[in-house]
Short mmCIF file of C-alpha atoms and ligand atoms in Angstrom, two decimals:
data_model
loop_
_atom_site.label_atom_id
_atom_site.label_comp_id
_atom_site.label_asym_id
_atom_site.label_seq_id
_atom_site.Cartn_x
_atom_site.Cartn_y
_atom_site.Cartn_z
CA MET A 24 48.32 -180.28 80.86
CA SER A 25 47.46 -178.32 77.77
CA LYS A 26 49.07 -178.22 74.35
CA ALA A 27 50.63 -175.07 72.92
CA LYS A 28 52.08 -174.26 69.52
CA ALA A 29 55.70 -173.11 69.70
CA TYR A 30 58.95 -172.67 67.76
CA SER A 31 61.90 -174.73 68.90
CA ALA A 32 65.49 -175.58 68.01
CA ALA A 33 66.24 -179.32 67.92
CA SER A 34 70.03 -178.87 68.09
CA ALA A 35 72.74 -176.20 68.12
CA THR A 36 72.84 -176.19 64.32
CA ALA A 37 69.17 -176.77 63.44
CA PRO A 38 66.99 -173.84 62.37
CA LEU A 39 64.03 -173.06 64.61
CA ALA A 40 60.85 -174.80 63.46
CA ALA A 41 57.21 -175.20 64.48
CA THR A 42 56.41 -177.73 67.19
CA THR A 43 53.84 -178.48 69.88
CA ILE A 44 54.68 -178.40 73.60
CA GLN A 45 52.91 -179.13 76.88
CA ARG A 46 52.11 -176.39 79.38
CA ARG A 47 51.14 -177.33 82.94
CA GLU A 48 47.63 -176.90 84.31
CA THR A 49 47.32 -173.72 86.33
CA THR A 50 48.00 -174.46 90.00
CA GLU A 51 46.29 -172.28 92.59
CA ARG A 52 49.13 -169.71 92.44
CA ASP A 53 49.50 -169.69 88.64
CA VAL A 54 48.56 -167.29 85.88
CA GLN A 55 47.94 -168.66 82.38
CA ILE A 56 48.88 -166.17 79.66
CA GLU A 57 48.13 -165.97 75.95
CA ILE A 58 51.38 -164.58 74.48
CA LEU A 59 50.85 -161.63 72.11
CA PHE A 60 54.45 -160.46 71.48
CA CYS A 61 57.89 -161.79 72.33
CA GLY A 62 61.10 -159.80 71.84
CA ILE A 63 64.22 -161.49 70.50
CA CYS A 64 67.19 -161.14 72.85
CA HIS A 65 70.81 -161.99 72.00
CA SER A 66 70.61 -164.55 74.83
CA ASP A 67 68.06 -166.46 72.75
CA LEU A 68 70.53 -166.79 69.91
CA HIS A 69 73.46 -167.73 72.20
CA THR A 70 71.35 -170.36 73.97
CA VAL A 71 69.93 -171.87 70.77
CA ARG A 72 73.48 -172.26 69.46
CA ASN A 73 74.79 -173.55 72.81
CA GLU A 74 77.42 -170.81 72.85
CA TRP A 75 77.31 -170.57 76.65
CA SER A 76 77.89 -174.31 77.07
CA SER A 77 80.64 -173.84 79.67
CA PHE A 78 78.33 -172.40 82.34
CA MET A 79 74.80 -172.91 80.99
CA PRO A 80 74.66 -175.80 78.51
CA THR A 81 71.54 -175.93 76.35
CA THR A 82 69.05 -178.77 76.66
CA TYR A 83 67.19 -179.56 73.41
CA PRO A 84 64.58 -179.02 72.19
CA CYS A 85 65.16 -175.38 73.16
CA ILE A 86 62.31 -172.86 73.09
CA PRO A 87 63.75 -169.41 73.80
CA GLY A 88 62.05 -166.09 74.51
CA HIS A 89 62.08 -164.02 77.72
CA GLU A 90 60.61 -160.72 76.59
CA ILE A 91 56.99 -161.77 76.85
CA VAL A 92 53.85 -159.65 76.72
CA GLY A 93 50.39 -161.18 76.73
CA ARG A 94 46.90 -161.35 78.10
CA VAL A 95 45.75 -163.36 81.12
CA THR A 96 43.41 -166.19 80.12
CA ARG A 97 43.02 -168.01 83.46
CA VAL A 98 44.14 -167.65 87.07
CA GLY A 99 44.44 -170.13 89.95
CA SER A 100 42.15 -169.93 92.97
CA ALA A 101 44.76 -168.25 95.21
CA VAL A 102 45.84 -165.62 92.69
CA THR A 103 45.03 -162.12 93.95
CA GLY A 104 46.90 -159.72 91.65
CA PHE A 105 45.58 -160.70 88.22
CA LYS A 106 42.36 -161.59 86.44
CA PRO A 107 41.49 -162.81 82.94
CA GLY A 108 41.90 -160.02 80.38
CA ASP A 109 44.79 -158.23 82.17
CA LEU A 110 47.81 -157.19 80.09
CA VAL A 111 50.90 -158.76 81.61
CA GLY A 112 54.57 -159.40 81.03
CA VAL A 113 57.08 -162.12 81.88
CA GLY A 114 60.82 -161.51 81.77
CA CYS A 115 63.87 -163.70 82.35
CA LEU A 116 62.63 -165.30 85.60
CA VAL A 117 59.61 -167.51 86.29
CA ASP A 118 60.40 -168.71 89.84
CA SER A 119 62.89 -168.69 92.72
CA ASP A 120 63.04 -170.19 96.24
CA HIS A 121 61.38 -167.05 97.72
CA THR A 122 63.36 -167.55 100.97
CA CYS A 123 67.08 -166.82 100.51
CA SER A 124 68.68 -163.45 101.29
CA GLN A 125 68.66 -162.45 97.61
CA CYS A 126 64.93 -163.15 97.32
CA ARG A 127 64.22 -161.36 100.62
CA ASP A 128 66.06 -158.33 99.21
CA GLY A 129 63.98 -158.40 96.03
CA LEU A 130 66.97 -159.50 93.94
CA GLU A 131 65.55 -162.77 92.65
CA GLN A 132 67.88 -162.66 89.64
CA PHE A 133 70.74 -163.65 91.98
CA CYS A 134 68.86 -166.47 93.76
CA HIS A 135 70.81 -169.71 93.47
CA ASN A 136 67.51 -171.51 93.00
CA ALA A 137 66.07 -169.13 90.42
CA THR A 138 64.17 -170.71 87.55
CA PHE A 139 64.87 -168.92 84.29
CA THR A 140 62.14 -168.61 81.68
CA TYR A 141 63.80 -171.08 79.33
CA ASN A 142 66.51 -173.75 79.48
CA SER A 143 66.20 -174.00 83.28
CA PRO A 144 65.09 -177.12 85.24
CA ASP A 145 61.26 -177.21 85.27
CA LYS A 146 60.03 -178.02 88.80
CA HIS A 147 56.52 -178.83 87.58
CA LEU A 148 56.92 -180.92 84.43
CA GLY A 149 60.54 -182.08 84.62
CA GLY A 150 62.91 -181.36 81.72
CA VAL A 151 63.60 -177.68 81.12
CA THR A 152 61.43 -174.59 80.98
CA TYR A 153 60.14 -173.40 77.62
CA GLY A 154 60.11 -169.68 76.80
CA GLY A 155 58.04 -167.18 74.91
CA TYR A 156 58.27 -168.37 71.30
CA SER A 157 54.95 -169.99 72.05
CA GLU A 158 51.24 -169.21 72.08
CA SER A 159 50.90 -169.51 75.86
CA ILE A 160 52.78 -169.84 79.16
CA VAL A 161 51.85 -170.63 82.78
CA VAL A 162 53.73 -168.66 85.45
CA ASP A 163 53.60 -168.25 89.26
CA GLU A 164 51.83 -164.96 89.91
CA SER A 165 54.77 -163.51 91.85
CA PHE A 166 56.79 -163.49 88.60
CA VAL A 167 54.06 -161.92 86.46
CA LEU A 168 54.26 -158.16 85.78
CA ARG A 169 51.63 -155.58 84.92
CA ILE A 170 51.99 -153.79 81.57
CA PRO A 171 50.77 -150.15 81.57
CA ALA A 172 47.75 -149.83 79.25
CA ASN A 173 49.17 -146.90 77.27
CA LEU A 174 52.23 -148.76 75.94
CA ASP A 175 52.49 -150.26 72.47
CA LEU A 176 52.66 -153.99 73.18
CA ALA A 177 55.20 -154.92 70.49
CA GLY A 178 57.54 -152.23 71.79
CA ALA A 179 56.84 -153.08 75.43
CA ALA A 180 58.01 -156.71 75.10
CA PRO A 181 61.76 -155.88 75.03
CA LEU A 182 61.39 -153.88 78.24
CA LEU A 183 61.23 -157.24 80.07
CA CYS A 184 64.93 -157.92 79.39
CA ALA A 185 66.65 -155.09 77.49
CA GLY A 186 64.67 -152.53 79.49
CA ILE A 187 65.38 -153.78 82.99
CA THR A 188 69.00 -154.64 82.10
CA THR A 189 69.70 -150.96 81.41
CA TYR A 190 67.28 -149.38 83.93
CA SER A 191 68.55 -151.27 86.98
CA PRO A 192 72.24 -150.25 86.93
CA MET A 193 71.31 -146.61 86.25
CA ARG A 194 69.05 -146.63 89.32
CA HIS A 195 71.69 -148.44 91.39
CA TRP A 196 74.43 -145.95 90.49
CA GLY A 197 72.24 -142.90 91.01
CA VAL A 198 71.68 -141.57 87.50
CA THR A 199 69.59 -138.44 88.05
CA ALA A 200 69.17 -134.93 86.66
CA GLY A 201 72.46 -133.12 86.20
CA LYS A 202 74.62 -136.27 85.95
CA LYS A 203 76.76 -136.89 82.89
CA VAL A 204 76.07 -140.38 81.52
CA GLY A 205 77.72 -142.30 78.70
CA VAL A 206 76.18 -145.18 76.78
CA VAL A 207 78.65 -147.37 74.88
CA GLY A 208 77.11 -149.11 71.87
CA LEU A 209 73.77 -148.34 70.25
CA GLY A 210 72.04 -151.69 69.86
CA GLY A 211 69.09 -153.32 71.62
CA LEU A 212 70.49 -152.51 75.07
CA GLY A 213 72.17 -149.22 74.20
CA HIS A 214 69.10 -147.62 72.66
CA MET A 215 67.13 -148.38 75.86
CA GLY A 216 69.98 -146.98 77.95
CA VAL A 217 69.78 -143.71 76.02
CA LYS A 218 66.02 -143.45 76.53
CA PHE A 219 66.24 -144.10 80.28
CA ALA A 220 69.23 -141.81 80.91
CA ARG A 221 67.42 -139.02 79.07
CA ALA A 222 64.18 -139.63 81.00
CA PHE A 223 66.14 -139.50 84.29
CA GLY A 224 67.27 -136.00 83.30
CA ALA A 225 70.95 -136.81 82.69
CA HIS A 226 73.23 -135.32 80.06
CA VAL A 227 73.57 -138.26 77.67
CA VAL A 228 76.58 -139.05 75.48
CA VAL A 229 76.53 -142.01 73.09
CA PHE A 230 79.77 -143.74 72.10
CA THR A 231 79.72 -145.58 68.81
CA THR A 232 82.18 -146.71 66.17
CA SER A 233 79.61 -145.99 63.41
CA PRO A 234 79.25 -142.35 62.29
CA SER A 235 76.06 -143.49 60.52
CA LYS A 236 74.38 -143.96 63.92
CA LYS A 237 74.82 -140.32 64.95
CA ASP A 238 71.43 -139.02 63.78
CA ASP A 239 69.60 -141.93 65.32
CA ALA A 240 71.39 -141.50 68.65
CA LEU A 241 70.28 -137.87 68.78
CA ARG A 242 66.72 -138.84 67.82
CA LEU A 243 66.65 -141.41 70.64
CA GLY A 244 67.60 -138.73 73.17
CA ALA A 245 71.39 -138.34 73.22
CA HIS A 246 72.75 -134.81 73.70
CA GLU A 247 76.11 -135.70 72.15
CA VAL A 248 77.59 -138.50 70.07
CA VAL A 249 81.28 -139.44 70.24
CA ILE A 250 82.96 -141.61 67.62
CA SER A 251 84.95 -143.83 69.95
CA THR A 252 87.75 -144.47 67.45
CA ASN A 253 88.53 -140.73 67.36
CA VAL A 254 91.19 -140.26 70.08
CA ASP A 255 90.86 -136.46 70.13
CA GLU A 256 87.11 -136.60 70.59
CA MET A 257 87.51 -139.12 73.42
CA GLU A 258 90.21 -137.00 75.11
CA GLN A 259 87.87 -134.00 75.29
CA HIS A 260 85.66 -135.96 77.71
CA ALA A 261 88.46 -137.28 79.96
CA GLY A 262 87.57 -137.36 83.67
CA THR A 263 84.03 -136.03 83.27
CA PHE A 264 81.51 -138.89 83.43
CA ASP A 265 79.53 -139.83 86.54
CA PHE A 266 78.38 -143.09 85.00
CA ILE A 267 78.97 -145.09 81.83
CA LEU A 268 76.81 -148.00 80.71
CA ASP A 269 78.85 -150.35 78.53
CA THR A 270 76.61 -152.59 76.38
CA ILE A 271 79.30 -154.06 74.11
CA ALA A 272 79.36 -157.86 74.00
CA ALA A 273 82.55 -158.04 71.90
CA GLU A 274 86.21 -157.39 72.69
CA HIS A 275 86.90 -153.66 73.23
CA ASP A 276 89.18 -151.32 75.17
CA LEU A 277 87.66 -150.75 78.62
CA ASN A 278 90.53 -148.49 79.71
CA ALA A 279 89.58 -145.86 77.16
CA TYR A 280 86.24 -145.53 78.98
CA ILE A 281 87.59 -145.83 82.54
CA ASN A 282 89.73 -142.77 81.76
CA LEU A 283 86.59 -140.80 80.92
CA LEU A 284 85.15 -141.27 84.44
CA ALA A 285 85.15 -138.46 86.97
CA ARG A 286 86.16 -139.05 90.64
CA ASP A 287 84.00 -141.86 92.06
CA GLY A 288 82.59 -142.47 88.59
CA ASN A 289 81.40 -145.95 87.68
CA ILE A 290 81.34 -147.95 84.49
CA THR A 291 78.91 -150.89 84.49
CA LEU A 292 79.12 -153.71 81.97
CA VAL A 293 75.89 -155.32 80.79
CA GLY A 294 77.27 -157.01 77.67
CA ALA A 295 79.21 -160.24 78.11
CA PRO A 296 82.32 -160.55 75.89
CA GLU A 297 83.49 -164.13 75.52
CA GLN A 298 87.12 -163.40 76.44
CA PRO A 299 88.42 -161.61 79.58
CA LEU A 300 89.05 -157.88 79.08
CA PRO A 301 92.37 -156.38 80.29
CA VAL A 302 91.99 -153.60 82.88
CA ALA A 303 94.77 -151.09 83.63
CA VAL A 304 94.25 -150.84 87.40
CA PHE A 305 95.92 -147.42 87.70
CA GLY A 306 92.91 -146.03 85.85
CA LEU A 307 90.72 -147.19 88.74
CA LEU A 308 93.08 -146.06 91.54
CA PHE A 309 93.24 -142.47 90.39
CA GLY A 310 89.87 -140.96 91.12
CA ARG A 311 88.55 -143.99 93.06
CA ARG A 312 86.72 -145.09 89.95
CA SER A 313 84.88 -148.40 89.85
CA LEU A 314 84.05 -151.11 87.35
CA SER A 315 80.92 -153.23 87.83
CA GLY A 316 78.58 -155.67 86.21
CA SER A 317 74.80 -155.91 86.39
CA LEU A 318 72.27 -158.61 85.55
CA ILE A 319 68.64 -157.77 84.66
CA GLY A 320 66.78 -156.77 87.86
CA GLY A 321 64.47 -158.14 90.55
CA ILE A 322 60.73 -158.48 90.11
CA ALA A 323 59.81 -155.37 92.15
CA GLU A 324 62.29 -153.23 90.23
CA THR A 325 61.08 -154.64 86.92
CA GLN A 326 57.56 -153.51 87.82
CA GLU A 327 58.94 -150.10 88.85
CA MET A 328 60.67 -149.88 85.43
CA LEU A 329 57.45 -150.78 83.57
CA ASP A 330 55.48 -148.18 85.54
CA PHE A 331 58.20 -145.60 84.77
CA CYS A 332 57.89 -146.49 81.07
CA GLY A 333 54.11 -146.03 81.30
CA GLN A 334 54.54 -142.58 82.87
CA HIS A 335 57.16 -141.47 80.33
CA GLY A 336 55.81 -143.26 77.24
CA ILE A 337 58.97 -145.33 76.81
CA THR A 338 59.08 -148.48 74.67
CA ALA A 339 61.77 -150.14 72.58
CA ASP A 340 62.10 -149.31 68.88
CA VAL A 341 61.09 -152.58 67.28
CA GLU A 342 60.78 -154.32 63.95
CA VAL A 343 57.74 -156.59 64.21
CA ILE A 344 58.07 -159.95 62.45
CA PRO A 345 55.98 -163.11 62.11
CA ILE A 346 57.50 -166.16 63.83
CA GLN A 347 58.09 -167.73 60.41
CA ARG A 348 60.91 -165.18 59.86
CA ILE A 349 62.76 -166.08 63.07
CA ASN A 350 65.78 -167.71 61.38
CA ASP A 351 66.22 -164.74 59.07
CA ALA A 352 65.98 -162.44 62.11
CA TYR A 353 68.77 -164.38 63.86
CA ALA A 354 70.97 -164.05 60.77
CA ARG A 355 70.33 -160.30 60.68
CA MET A 356 71.06 -159.91 64.42
CA LEU A 357 74.50 -161.41 63.85
CA LYS A 358 75.12 -158.52 61.44
CA SER A 359 73.61 -155.96 63.89
CA ASP A 360 71.01 -155.34 61.18
CA VAL A 361 68.03 -154.40 63.36
CA LYS A 362 66.71 -151.12 64.75
CA TYR A 363 66.76 -151.93 67.58
CA ARG A 364 64.96 -155.10 68.59
CA PHE A 365 62.88 -157.72 66.80
CA SER A 366 59.47 -158.32 68.33
CA ILE A 367 57.58 -161.43 67.22
CA ASP A 368 53.84 -161.02 66.59
CA MET A 369 52.60 -164.28 68.10
CA ALA A 370 49.34 -164.15 66.16
CA SER A 371 51.47 -165.50 63.31
CA LEU A 372 51.83 -168.80 65.20
CA LYS A 373 48.14 -169.56 64.56
CA ALA A 374 49.04 -170.26 60.91
CA GLU A 375 51.22 -173.24 61.92
ZN1 LIG B 30 67.52 -161.21 77.35
ZN1 LIG B 31 66.17 -167.11 96.57
#
């Protein structure tokens, strides 16, 4: 085993602080990675605070981080796809059983034996897996992704979760040129949704409650911005959308958006509100509309997304911070005070 500097939370109420963890020796199938940047996802904050205790209780110490970009430092003898020096990424998954129907279909995120990047049982060392708020990580090569050389690394890190979370449902529901696409909410997920929908050639409409976000939405690629609290503005778009990506993780009125869908239109939720949302089923019956969810994406599709980002020059808009400002960053995320993702410069960990 080797030691690695990291930042961990000791309990649901403790601030994150510097620590030292063990990483396993590289097995023959493993890739050892020096972490250069790690994005901060809302899941990190929820997990650190044990807010998903009912279905995914947090084991402490907790070391979050699943938007990882780094450089390969060592590979096992059987590794064929990577060599020292390669730029690579690791997202929300670090292993699965490789054999079930989900894995065979390239949908490892739904594997019942998937190992998540943090707070998941660690098959190698026991305890739970430790994520990207760390100077290094060791990952099975089949869960390591290639980062296109032309992408800014700080901005590429959030592609590993926020990017694939928004790319995958748009691909699944056939967002292409000529389609009318709505993006609800302009945060870490929403701003990626706008960039992808625009790059796919769709007509992009952003829904927000904040008039102050209008200019930024247009800059990010939206063709139109609708203030969702304005009933008249909403009514003008009734029955016209092929697809709506809903990124809101708080309580909100789904029916207002279902009514904007065209025949066979779909609204996909990628945010996870704590309480159930009421759905007026008549809104789905008329026009054969559908309501779906989506969870990140499989490994092959994540690589496809990264390659697409390389071709189109797409990265997240990030605010780069040193790890020492992590607790302040969490406090600001709770106020939605970030445009649009924090990315931790892991070089800052050397000072600990
Ligand atoms: Zn995430
Ligand atoms: Zn599986």
